[in-house]
Amino acid sequence: MNLAYRDIRHGLGRFLLTCVGLGLLLGVVLAMIGIYRGLVVEALTIARAPAVDLWVVEANTRGPFAEASRIPADTREAIARIAGVVAAGSITYQTVEAEYQDRKLRLYVIGYEPTRPGGPPEIEEGHAIARSHFEMVADRSSGLVLKDRVRLGRDTFTVIGSTRQQVSSGGDPVVYITLQDAQKLQFDLAPPAARIQMARGGTGSSGRDTVNAVVARLHPNASPDAVAETVQRWKHLAAVTQEEQELILTRSLVDRARRQIGLFTSLLLAVSAVIIALIIYTMTMEKLKQIATLKLIGAPDRTIIGMIVQQALALGLIGFAIGATLIASIKDYFPRRVVLEPDNVLALGVIVVVVCLLASALGVRAALRIDPATALGG
Amino acid sequence: MPDEKATQPPLVRLRNLSKHFGEGETRVDALRDVSLDVQAGEVIALLGPSGSGKTTLLNIIGCILDPSSGTMELDGELVLRDGRWVRPNLRRLRLDKIGFIFQFHNLMPFLDATDNVALVLQLAGADSREARLRALELLDYLEVGNRRRSMPAQLSGGEAQRVAIARALANQPRIILADEPTAALDSKRAGIVMDLLRKVAVERDAAIIAVTHDEKIFDRFDKIFNLRDGRLDV
């Protein structure tokens, strides 16, 4: 006769309600872990999108994500000629706000050369940019769909392709346009400012021949560090390997947010552990008279321990399953990415089991100390 | 018959049993040199005012409280000598030889009547089917077979106490300790429960020791012992 099962069945409603409560709490823990992972993944998304080995940026900067970087556009030809470089592409990054369906749409605009590295990793729907101007590949998270027309700066762009899960480290959806359009968007002055500039003898354009970075794909046998060293011989340039770029993004750009969420997640985990322990301890305390009676009529300790431990594990595992199911079903509705990695979910499951066992140890200790004489008398 | 019984060793034999709590100025003597024999088939009552040592004596006979000194034999087996337990695994001893009946039945609220009785049998090693069959027999014997599927909360006080008696009898113990078995019952049901206990004592050759304050059932006991300041008077 399984006493734990019978007791749970007898108070099924209350037990399930407790499981749901615990499930919600564990769901929040899991969501925080997912948000934490999502932050890191999102931070790395743009850096990984071009699938390159080397980032050439302005000297003395850690651009283009952590710091502003501006280098001459013809840098790409110089980089492409270095031994070991297979392909190179110029690239620009900027954040813009556009009007879309009567609301402000915040977009992270990447300008790239369509035949060179730096474009979208995969087109989910539609096709890649084929014309020199006014075409756009937009991420689905922006809400833009094929054939949508969006005004960026002084030009209107048509969405001809869409990507999935391409967002900036700040969570803004990415749109890809041609380098020429991006340079115009980023560097051309507004007409009044251009008129003043021209009146002063300028060109009316602040730097159309400027890009934020040049990305390079290397030959499999080429050493990124060696190529970086070569690049750095040009005094106006700096080179960052892909590995270093990812480190800059995770350790610098999103580090505080990452640590903030990490700390909060740890705190939440500790609170969950205390709550689990309290629930299980209280469940045991409510059964003191029954436990005393069991001891008095001769039930061995293993029967009593089994009842407490099995109930604690059932509570923890059912609560965890509810929490995991809940978060798995709603994670896509979060405004930013929630990444539930199997090993993280498994780790939380193991933590819940350990916490349940520790908490039930408290209950078991209390149960074993109960005097069977407690069962006698009122 | 009385002569035959007199030749049998008592089911419960206590000799010079004492129990004190605390030491020095705070010492309280709960029991002083209590000696008692209870024969098979006897139903005896322990009376006394609050704090007189009734529950202490019941706890020691039930092997759940260590006495300070004395000797005790249960069902012919020496379990306590000079205040020390000589029988290992007292919990098993309770399971096999002693049945407990409580003031408030103490049935497991999450088990139905049958399983409350079957639980004790399974704890003693019976398989599930055998335990349930035996439990049903006992419930029928105590005339609550019709409530076999009922949960404790669905039983009346008298029915719950009968199920509790069935549980106490499950492993066929020869010593039954009852702590205020009729305190929660009206006089009619108290009488029914006492008649049942007498029936059990006679038919199963068991000794029943009850702590009670319930004057309306005094006439149902073979002997009544009074405890005053830890001393036992017949």
XYZ file of C-alpha atoms in Angstrom:
612
model
C 0.000 0.000 0.000
C 1.563 3.270 -1.105
C 0.698 5.762 1.630
C 2.123 8.757 -0.253
C -0.081 8.033 -3.278
C -3.172 7.447 -1.111
C -2.599 10.677 0.805
C -2.130 12.636 -2.424
C -5.251 11.077 -3.934
C -7.237 11.923 -0.814
C -6.301 15.596 -0.982
C -5.835 15.733 -4.749
C -7.277 19.219 -5.284
C -5.102 20.788 -2.640
C -2.028 18.889 -3.778
C -2.533 19.910 -7.412
C -3.121 23.510 -6.397
C 0.162 23.436 -4.471
C 1.843 21.874 -7.522
C 0.435 24.612 -9.761
C 1.674 27.294 -7.332
C 5.100 25.711 -7.239
C 4.946 25.233 -11.011
C 4.328 28.947 -11.534
C 7.273 29.778 -9.307
C 9.544 27.302 -11.090
C 8.180 28.608 -14.383
C 9.370 32.090 -13.437
C 12.796 30.673 -12.545
C 12.911 28.865 -15.869
C 11.781 32.002 -17.710
C 14.551 34.015 -16.059
C 17.109 31.385 -17.054
C 15.639 31.507 -20.573
C 15.789 35.327 -20.651
C 19.377 35.183 -19.405
C 20.311 32.716 -22.145
C 18.278 34.671 -24.672
C 20.183 37.846 -23.861
C 23.487 36.139 -24.576
C 22.185 34.443 -27.725
C 20.680 37.691 -29.010
C 23.901 39.549 -28.291
C 25.799 37.040 -30.384
C 23.249 36.771 -33.190
C 24.432 39.751 -35.213
C 28.078 38.985 -34.673
C 27.531 35.422 -35.868
C 25.185 36.287 -38.759
C 27.879 37.131 -41.354
C 29.754 33.894 -40.501
C 33.156 35.546 -40.688
C 36.498 35.092 -38.970
C 37.756 38.650 -38.657
C 36.349 42.112 -37.974
C 38.344 45.095 -39.194
C 37.387 48.271 -37.357
C 38.673 51.748 -36.555
C 41.998 51.817 -34.665
C 41.777 51.968 -30.859
C 38.141 50.925 -30.817
C 36.383 47.668 -30.071
C 33.731 48.331 -32.724
C 31.377 48.111 -34.302
C 29.052 46.920 -31.490
C 30.763 47.989 -28.282
C 32.085 51.311 -29.674
C 31.510 53.500 -32.709
C 33.839 52.643 -35.575
C 34.272 54.445 -38.916
C 36.737 53.368 -41.529
C 37.149 54.178 -45.227
C 34.980 52.065 -47.512
C 37.970 51.143 -49.698
C 39.443 49.257 -46.725
C 37.566 46.222 -48.023
C 39.788 46.012 -51.174
C 42.940 46.222 -49.044
C 41.715 43.503 -46.684
C 40.618 41.234 -49.537
C 44.176 41.279 -50.859
C 45.762 39.993 -47.625
C 46.993 36.417 -47.833
C 44.563 34.009 -46.184
C 41.483 36.182 -46.744
C 38.903 34.394 -48.897
C 36.250 37.117 -48.975
C 35.646 40.503 -47.394
C 32.666 42.792 -47.206
C 31.934 46.281 -45.954
C 29.203 46.680 -43.426
C 27.326 49.426 -41.573
C 25.124 49.296 -38.482
C 22.625 51.824 -37.216
C 19.415 52.008 -35.230
C 16.505 53.872 -36.791
C 12.896 54.482 -35.916
C 10.417 54.153 -38.747
C 6.688 54.778 -39.031
C 4.775 51.588 -39.672
C 1.010 51.224 -39.495
C 0.711 54.361 -37.370
C 3.280 53.259 -34.841
C 6.970 53.712 -34.288
C 9.044 50.749 -35.360
C 12.539 50.553 -33.924
C 14.856 48.766 -36.334
C 18.495 47.816 -36.393
C 19.613 48.478 -39.962
C 22.520 46.536 -41.411
C 23.963 47.734 -44.696
C 25.922 45.149 -46.663
C 27.200 44.383 -50.105
C 24.858 41.715 -51.537
C 27.596 39.651 -53.185
C 29.954 39.780 -50.207
C 29.972 38.609 -46.557
C 27.793 40.528 -44.119
C 24.251 39.722 -45.305
C 21.468 37.754 -43.678
C 22.426 34.173 -42.763
C 19.236 32.604 -44.079
C 16.172 33.913 -45.906
C 13.061 32.294 -44.454
C 10.594 33.735 -46.936
C 10.986 35.694 -50.203
C 14.478 36.253 -51.587
C 17.714 38.070 -50.903
C 18.341 41.646 -52.078
C 18.772 41.649 -55.857
C 18.641 45.356 -56.692
C 21.028 48.127 -55.724
C 18.398 50.267 -54.032
C 15.268 50.329 -51.903
C 14.926 46.629 -51.169
C 14.905 45.315 -47.664
C 15.131 41.957 -45.916
C 13.391 42.252 -42.551
C 13.266 40.020 -39.526
C 9.863 38.561 -38.703
C 9.986 39.977 -35.181
C 9.636 43.465 -36.703
C 6.116 42.581 -37.809
C 6.992 43.485 -41.391
C 5.787 41.095 -44.069
C 6.665 40.653 -47.730
C 5.758 43.610 -49.955
C 5.383 45.944 -46.978
C 6.740 49.395 -47.704
C 8.627 51.265 -45.016
C 10.115 54.711 -45.096
C 13.680 54.936 -43.792
C 15.180 58.400 -43.894
C 14.135 59.980 -47.162
C 13.590 56.733 -49.079
C 10.899 54.066 -49.091
C 11.977 50.439 -48.975
C 10.034 47.322 -49.990
C 10.323 44.135 -47.958
C 11.382 41.372 -50.350
C 12.592 38.749 -47.869
C 12.350 37.826 -44.224
C 14.673 36.316 -41.655
C 14.015 34.685 -38.315
C 15.463 35.546 -34.902
C 17.803 38.243 -36.186
C 17.813 40.933 -33.516
C 20.378 43.333 -32.093
C 21.843 43.017 -28.601
C 19.191 45.510 -27.526
C 16.446 43.278 -28.920
C 15.608 45.479 -31.920
C 14.647 43.547 -35.074
C 17.270 43.595 -37.817
C 16.623 44.765 -41.359
C 19.156 44.365 -44.148
C 19.535 46.899 -46.941
C 22.311 47.493 -49.487
C 25.481 49.201 -48.305
C 24.838 52.145 -50.598
C 21.361 52.732 -49.176
C 22.674 52.290 -45.649
C 25.496 54.778 -46.204
C 23.017 57.278 -47.584
C 20.716 56.687 -44.626
C 23.531 56.975 -42.122
C 25.792 59.629 -43.508
C 23.727 61.925 -45.796
C 22.720 65.145 -44.173
C 19.099 66.274 -44.088
C 18.362 68.786 -46.946
C 18.497 71.936 -44.736
C 21.799 70.853 -43.188
C 23.142 69.857 -46.636
C 22.254 73.298 -48.036
C 24.154 75.006 -45.202
C 27.092 72.644 -45.743
C 27.149 73.352 -49.485
C 26.888 77.084 -48.852
C 30.047 76.746 -46.767
C 31.785 75.001 -49.673
C 31.216 71.392 -48.560
C 29.777 68.463 -50.499
C 26.477 68.011 -48.711
C 27.391 64.459 -47.758
C 29.288 63.830 -44.531
C 30.965 60.580 -45.510
C 29.382 58.327 -48.098
C 32.729 56.573 -48.481
C 32.722 55.448 -44.853
C 31.670 52.099 -43.346
C 31.536 50.822 -39.745
C 33.531 47.665 -40.284
C 34.904 45.271 -42.833
C 34.290 41.602 -42.211
C 36.523 38.917 -43.611
C 36.221 35.197 -44.165
C 39.558 33.415 -43.971
C 40.919 30.308 -45.572
C 40.476 27.316 -43.216
C 44.268 27.050 -42.828
C 44.791 30.764 -42.195
C 45.314 31.969 -38.643
C 42.909 34.782 -37.634
C 45.545 36.148 -35.232
C 48.164 36.293 -37.980
C 45.799 38.100 -40.360
C 44.767 40.450 -37.528
C 48.431 41.271 -36.939
C 48.861 42.077 -40.620
C 45.785 44.340 -40.570
C 47.063 46.225 -37.546
C 50.122 47.351 -39.442
C 47.786 49.974 -40.917
C 47.751 52.502 -38.127
C 44.154 53.576 -38.733
C 42.764 50.051 -38.431
C 42.260 47.485 -35.723
C 41.314 43.824 -36.143
C 39.166 41.719 -33.863
C 38.825 37.984 -34.342
C 35.352 36.435 -34.253
C 36.161 34.873 -30.889
C 37.213 38.247 -29.457
C 34.129 39.914 -30.928
C 31.867 37.408 -29.188
C 33.764 37.960 -25.959
C 33.357 41.730 -26.282
C 29.628 41.291 -26.802
C 29.020 38.954 -23.877
C 31.549 40.380 -21.441
C 31.162 44.021 -22.252
C 28.023 44.953 -24.116
C 25.467 42.849 -22.259
C 27.577 42.072 -19.234
C 25.664 44.213 -16.745
C 22.277 43.088 -17.971
C 23.537 39.494 -17.957
C 24.862 39.804 -14.406
C 21.701 41.569 -13.282
C 19.493 38.797 -14.632
C 21.924 36.138 -13.403
C 21.829 37.523 -9.871
C 18.066 37.849 -9.921
C 17.763 34.281 -11.201
C 19.992 33.021 -8.377
C 17.885 34.960 -5.886
C 14.705 33.529 -7.361
C 16.184 30.046 -7.201
C 17.048 30.537 -3.527
C 13.521 31.817 -2.803
C 12.060 28.825 -4.652
C 14.230 26.461 -2.612
C 13.027 28.047 0.638
C 9.392 27.897 -0.499
C 9.713 24.249 -1.569
C 11.308 23.439 1.787
C 8.528 25.263 3.644
C 5.757 23.547 1.684
C 7.222 20.101 2.288
C 7.990 20.805 5.935
C 4.454 22.117 6.476
C 3.000 19.090 4.682
C 4.887 16.867 7.130
C 3.958 18.934 10.174
C 0.277 18.612 9.260
C 0.658 14.848 9.467
C 2.357 14.635 12.850
C -0.565 12.874 14.525
C -0.835 10.390 11.663
C 2.908 9.769 11.772
C 2.778 9.290 15.555
C -0.080 6.809 15.092
C 1.883 4.943 12.425
C 4.869 4.706 14.754
C 2.678 3.596 17.630
C 1.004 0.805 15.678
C 4.431 -0.417 14.640
C 5.139 1.064 11.200
C 8.875 0.946 10.499
C 10.765 4.197 9.850
C 11.189 3.328 6.168
C 7.399 3.468 5.697
C 7.260 6.955 7.201
C 10.370 8.191 5.375
C 9.048 6.730 2.106
C 5.761 8.585 2.490
C 7.432 11.964 3.080
C 10.145 11.617 0.410
C 7.762 10.309 -2.261
C 5.341 13.162 -1.660
C 8.150 15.723 -1.735
C 9.478 14.329 -5.012
C 5.992 14.142 -6.524
C 5.353 17.751 -5.550
C 8.688 18.950 -6.945
C 8.551 16.975 -10.183
C 4.896 17.721 -10.968
C 5.471 21.398 -10.111
C 8.565 21.435 -12.311
C 6.703 19.741 -15.185
C 3.895 22.322 -14.912
C 6.401 25.193 -14.854
C 8.424 23.836 -17.777
C 5.309 23.160 -19.864
C 3.952 26.616 -19.113
C 7.136 28.417 -20.116
C 7.691 26.212 -23.172
C 4.198 27.142 -24.370
C 4.412 30.891 -23.772
C 8.083 31.610 -24.397
C 7.470 32.788 -27.942
C 5.112 35.504 -26.697
C 7.857 37.242 -24.729
C 8.977 40.492 -26.369
C 12.572 39.255 -26.306
C 13.961 35.828 -26.906
C 13.630 33.187 -24.197
C 16.049 30.354 -24.881
C 15.264 27.111 -23.051
C 18.302 24.934 -23.515
C 17.779 21.266 -22.584
C 20.808 21.218 -20.285
C 19.546 24.292 -18.389
C 16.080 22.754 -18.008
C 17.640 19.478 -16.884
C 19.901 21.315 -14.418
C 16.902 23.064 -12.876
C 15.107 19.709 -12.688
C 18.075 18.233 -10.823
C 18.171 21.264 -8.490
C 14.449 20.841 -7.766
C 14.968 17.145 -6.966
C 17.920 17.957 -4.675
C 15.957 20.752 -2.946
C 12.993 18.401 -2.497
C 15.236 15.738 -0.994
C 16.874 18.260 1.346
C 13.492 19.695 2.291
C 12.070 16.238 2.879
C 15.117 15.482 5.032
C 13.931 18.273 7.343
C 10.459 16.734 7.371
C 11.872 13.236 7.887
C 13.984 14.500 10.798
C 10.905 16.029 12.399
C 8.867 12.871 11.740
C 11.488 10.565 13.246
C 11.654 12.712 16.371
C 7.914 12.508 16.965
C 7.078 10.659 20.133
C 4.576 7.881 19.298
C 2.885 8.746 22.590
C 1.636 11.908 20.832
C -0.953 9.660 19.174
C -2.494 8.907 22.561
C -4.793 11.399 24.215
C -6.691 14.268 22.641
C -12.656 -21.910 33.671
C -11.474 -19.405 36.304
C -9.212 -22.037 37.755
C -7.775 -22.837 34.342
C -7.069 -19.165 33.729
C -5.402 -18.806 37.087
C -2.870 -21.438 36.090
C -1.934 -19.591 32.873
C 0.754 -16.920 33.076
C -0.754 -13.437 32.921
C -0.666 -11.711 29.545
C 0.632 -8.577 31.234
C 2.818 -8.861 34.303
C 4.281 -5.736 35.877
C 6.566 -5.844 38.886
C 7.709 -2.784 40.846
C 7.377 -0.511 37.889
C 8.445 3.070 38.636
C 8.816 6.143 36.530
C 10.026 9.560 37.538
C 10.568 12.696 35.511
C 13.290 15.184 36.375
C 15.785 15.045 39.237
C 16.320 16.743 42.577
C 13.796 19.416 43.451
C 12.061 19.082 40.116
C 11.632 15.297 40.404
C 8.100 14.061 39.834
C 7.261 10.433 40.591
C 4.665 9.478 38.008
C 4.601 5.780 38.978
C 5.759 4.187 42.245
C 6.331 0.443 42.487
C 3.362 -0.535 40.399
C 2.741 -4.277 40.186
C -0.101 -5.664 38.132
C -1.187 -8.921 36.517
C -3.767 -8.985 33.748
C -5.030 -12.363 32.647
C -6.248 -13.377 29.192
C -9.949 -12.587 28.794
C -9.863 -9.798 31.379
C -11.054 -6.271 30.732
C -9.592 -3.873 33.276
C -9.849 -0.149 33.798
C -7.251 2.314 35.028
C -8.867 5.235 36.803
C -7.441 8.240 38.460
C -7.374 11.991 38.436
C -5.386 13.930 35.896
C -1.640 13.511 36.486
C -2.069 10.344 38.511
C 0.077 8.306 36.098
C -2.571 6.442 34.030
C -1.200 7.481 30.638
C 2.376 6.955 31.841
C 1.496 3.392 32.785
C -0.287 2.800 29.475
C 2.726 4.193 27.564
C 5.116 1.895 29.412
C 2.942 -1.171 28.788
C 2.759 -0.038 25.140
C 6.601 0.081 25.082
C 6.692 3.741 24.038
C 8.043 5.179 27.288
C 11.151 4.092 29.158
C 10.446 3.313 32.823
C 12.929 4.202 35.561
C 12.842 0.747 37.123
C 10.836 -2.450 37.230
C 10.174 -5.581 35.227
C 7.539 -6.326 32.591
C 6.447 -9.451 30.777
C 4.077 -9.304 27.822
C 2.383 -12.472 26.567
C 4.887 -14.574 28.454
C 7.928 -12.766 27.065
C 10.252 -10.764 29.294
C 10.560 -7.377 27.660
C 11.784 -5.203 30.552
C 14.202 -6.071 33.331
C 15.345 -3.677 36.060
C 14.126 -0.711 34.031
C 15.945 -1.727 30.834
C 14.368 -3.031 27.671
C 15.656 -6.526 26.960
C 13.520 -7.106 23.856
C 15.005 -5.580 20.693
C 12.772 -3.889 18.095
C 9.951 -2.704 20.321
C 8.107 -1.362 17.280
C 7.821 -4.877 15.887
C 6.689 -6.069 19.304
C 3.913 -3.462 19.240
C 2.946 -4.471 15.719
C 2.709 -8.165 16.603
C 1.484 -8.246 20.197
C -0.236 -4.983 21.122
C -3.317 -3.356 19.683
C -4.025 0.303 20.376
C -7.404 1.979 20.564
C -7.426 5.754 20.809
C -9.794 8.355 22.174
C -10.352 9.877 18.723
C -9.950 6.681 16.636
C -6.795 8.060 14.879
C -7.696 6.398 11.597
C -5.627 7.443 8.584
C -7.896 10.028 6.948
C -6.661 9.141 3.456
C -7.487 5.414 3.693
C -10.945 3.871 3.605
C -12.138 1.626 6.434
C -10.812 -1.559 4.795
C -7.387 -0.111 4.055
C -7.051 1.339 7.552
C -7.314 -2.206 8.879
C -5.343 -3.780 6.013
C -2.472 -1.313 6.582
C -1.531 -2.942 9.904
C -1.586 -6.381 8.308
C 0.588 -5.245 5.426
C 3.037 -3.623 7.831
C 3.321 -7.045 9.488
C 4.123 -8.641 6.128
C 0.780 -9.824 4.745
C 0.273 -9.419 1.005
C -2.268 -6.925 -0.236
C -5.044 -9.413 -1.138
C -4.700 -11.415 2.046
C -4.678 -8.215 4.121
C -7.858 -6.900 2.515
C -9.676 -10.214 2.990
C -8.721 -10.303 6.634
C -9.671 -6.644 7.051
C -13.126 -7.313 5.578
C -13.595 -10.258 7.944
C -12.748 -8.041 10.902
C -15.046 -5.249 9.758
C -17.866 -7.783 9.421
C -17.027 -9.181 12.862
C -17.325 -5.657 14.319
C -20.526 -5.071 12.335
C -19.190 -2.260 10.167
C -18.711 -4.359 7.028
C -21.289 -2.201 5.270
C -18.945 0.815 5.640
C -15.911 -0.930 4.178
C -15.463 1.656 1.382
C -16.167 4.690 3.564
C -13.474 7.181 4.421
C -13.043 8.019 8.140
C -14.666 11.427 7.640
C -17.815 9.684 6.391
C -18.125 7.450 9.466
C -20.014 8.267 12.641
C -18.031 8.346 15.916
C -19.183 4.834 16.851
C -18.449 3.415 13.400
C -15.003 5.018 13.324
C -14.227 3.593 16.768
C -15.303 0.130 15.591
C -13.022 0.414 12.568
C -10.255 1.472 14.971
C -10.952 -1.617 17.077
C -10.800 -3.743 13.934
C -7.417 -2.192 13.191
C -6.254 -2.908 16.751
C -7.276 -6.564 16.311
C -5.818 -6.981 12.833
C -2.639 -8.779 13.800
C -4.452 -10.793 16.466
C -2.660 -9.162 19.393
C -3.390 -10.582 22.821
C -2.907 -7.255 24.577
C -5.130 -4.315 23.722
C -4.480 -0.913 25.212
C -7.313 1.577 25.017
C -6.922 5.246 25.808
C -10.325 6.740 26.683
C -12.016 4.526 24.063
C -15.493 5.866 24.733
C -14.750 9.500 25.586
C -15.923 10.749 22.212
C -19.099 8.611 22.169
C -22.570 8.965 23.645
C -23.616 6.446 26.324
C -25.409 4.120 23.872
C -22.434 3.888 21.524
C -20.014 3.717 24.469
C -21.936 0.671 25.702
C -21.773 -0.947 22.249
C -18.004 -0.367 22.034
C -17.426 -1.812 25.519
C -19.547 -4.851 24.679
C -17.415 -5.338 21.597
C -14.216 -5.108 23.619
C -15.540 -7.650 26.063
C -16.493 -9.937 23.157
C -12.958 -9.569 21.780
C -11.410 -10.328 25.166
C -13.485 -13.457 25.631
C -13.483 -14.817 22.090
C -9.852 -14.004 21.319
C -8.451 -14.700 24.738
C -7.033 -11.184 24.942
C -6.352 -8.799 27.806
C -7.787 -5.327 27.539
C -6.430 -2.444 29.577
C -8.357 0.792 29.269
C -7.709 4.224 30.688
C -11.057 5.884 31.255
C -12.947 8.552 33.138
C -16.267 7.393 31.745
C -18.394 6.406 34.740
C -21.197 5.078 32.574
C -19.058 2.134 31.483
C -17.498 1.226 34.860
C -19.811 -1.784 35.134
C -18.332 -3.265 31.947
C -14.912 -3.937 33.523
C -13.755 -7.031 35.359
C -11.413 -5.005 37.566
C -10.944 -1.339 38.150
C -7.597 -0.034 39.363
C -7.208 3.386 40.851
C -4.004 5.308 40.403
C -3.274 7.975 42.980
C 0.045 9.796 43.054
C 1.590 7.022 41.011
C 0.414 4.193 43.260
C -2.021 1.522 42.162
C -4.998 0.492 44.307
C -7.532 -2.145 43.379
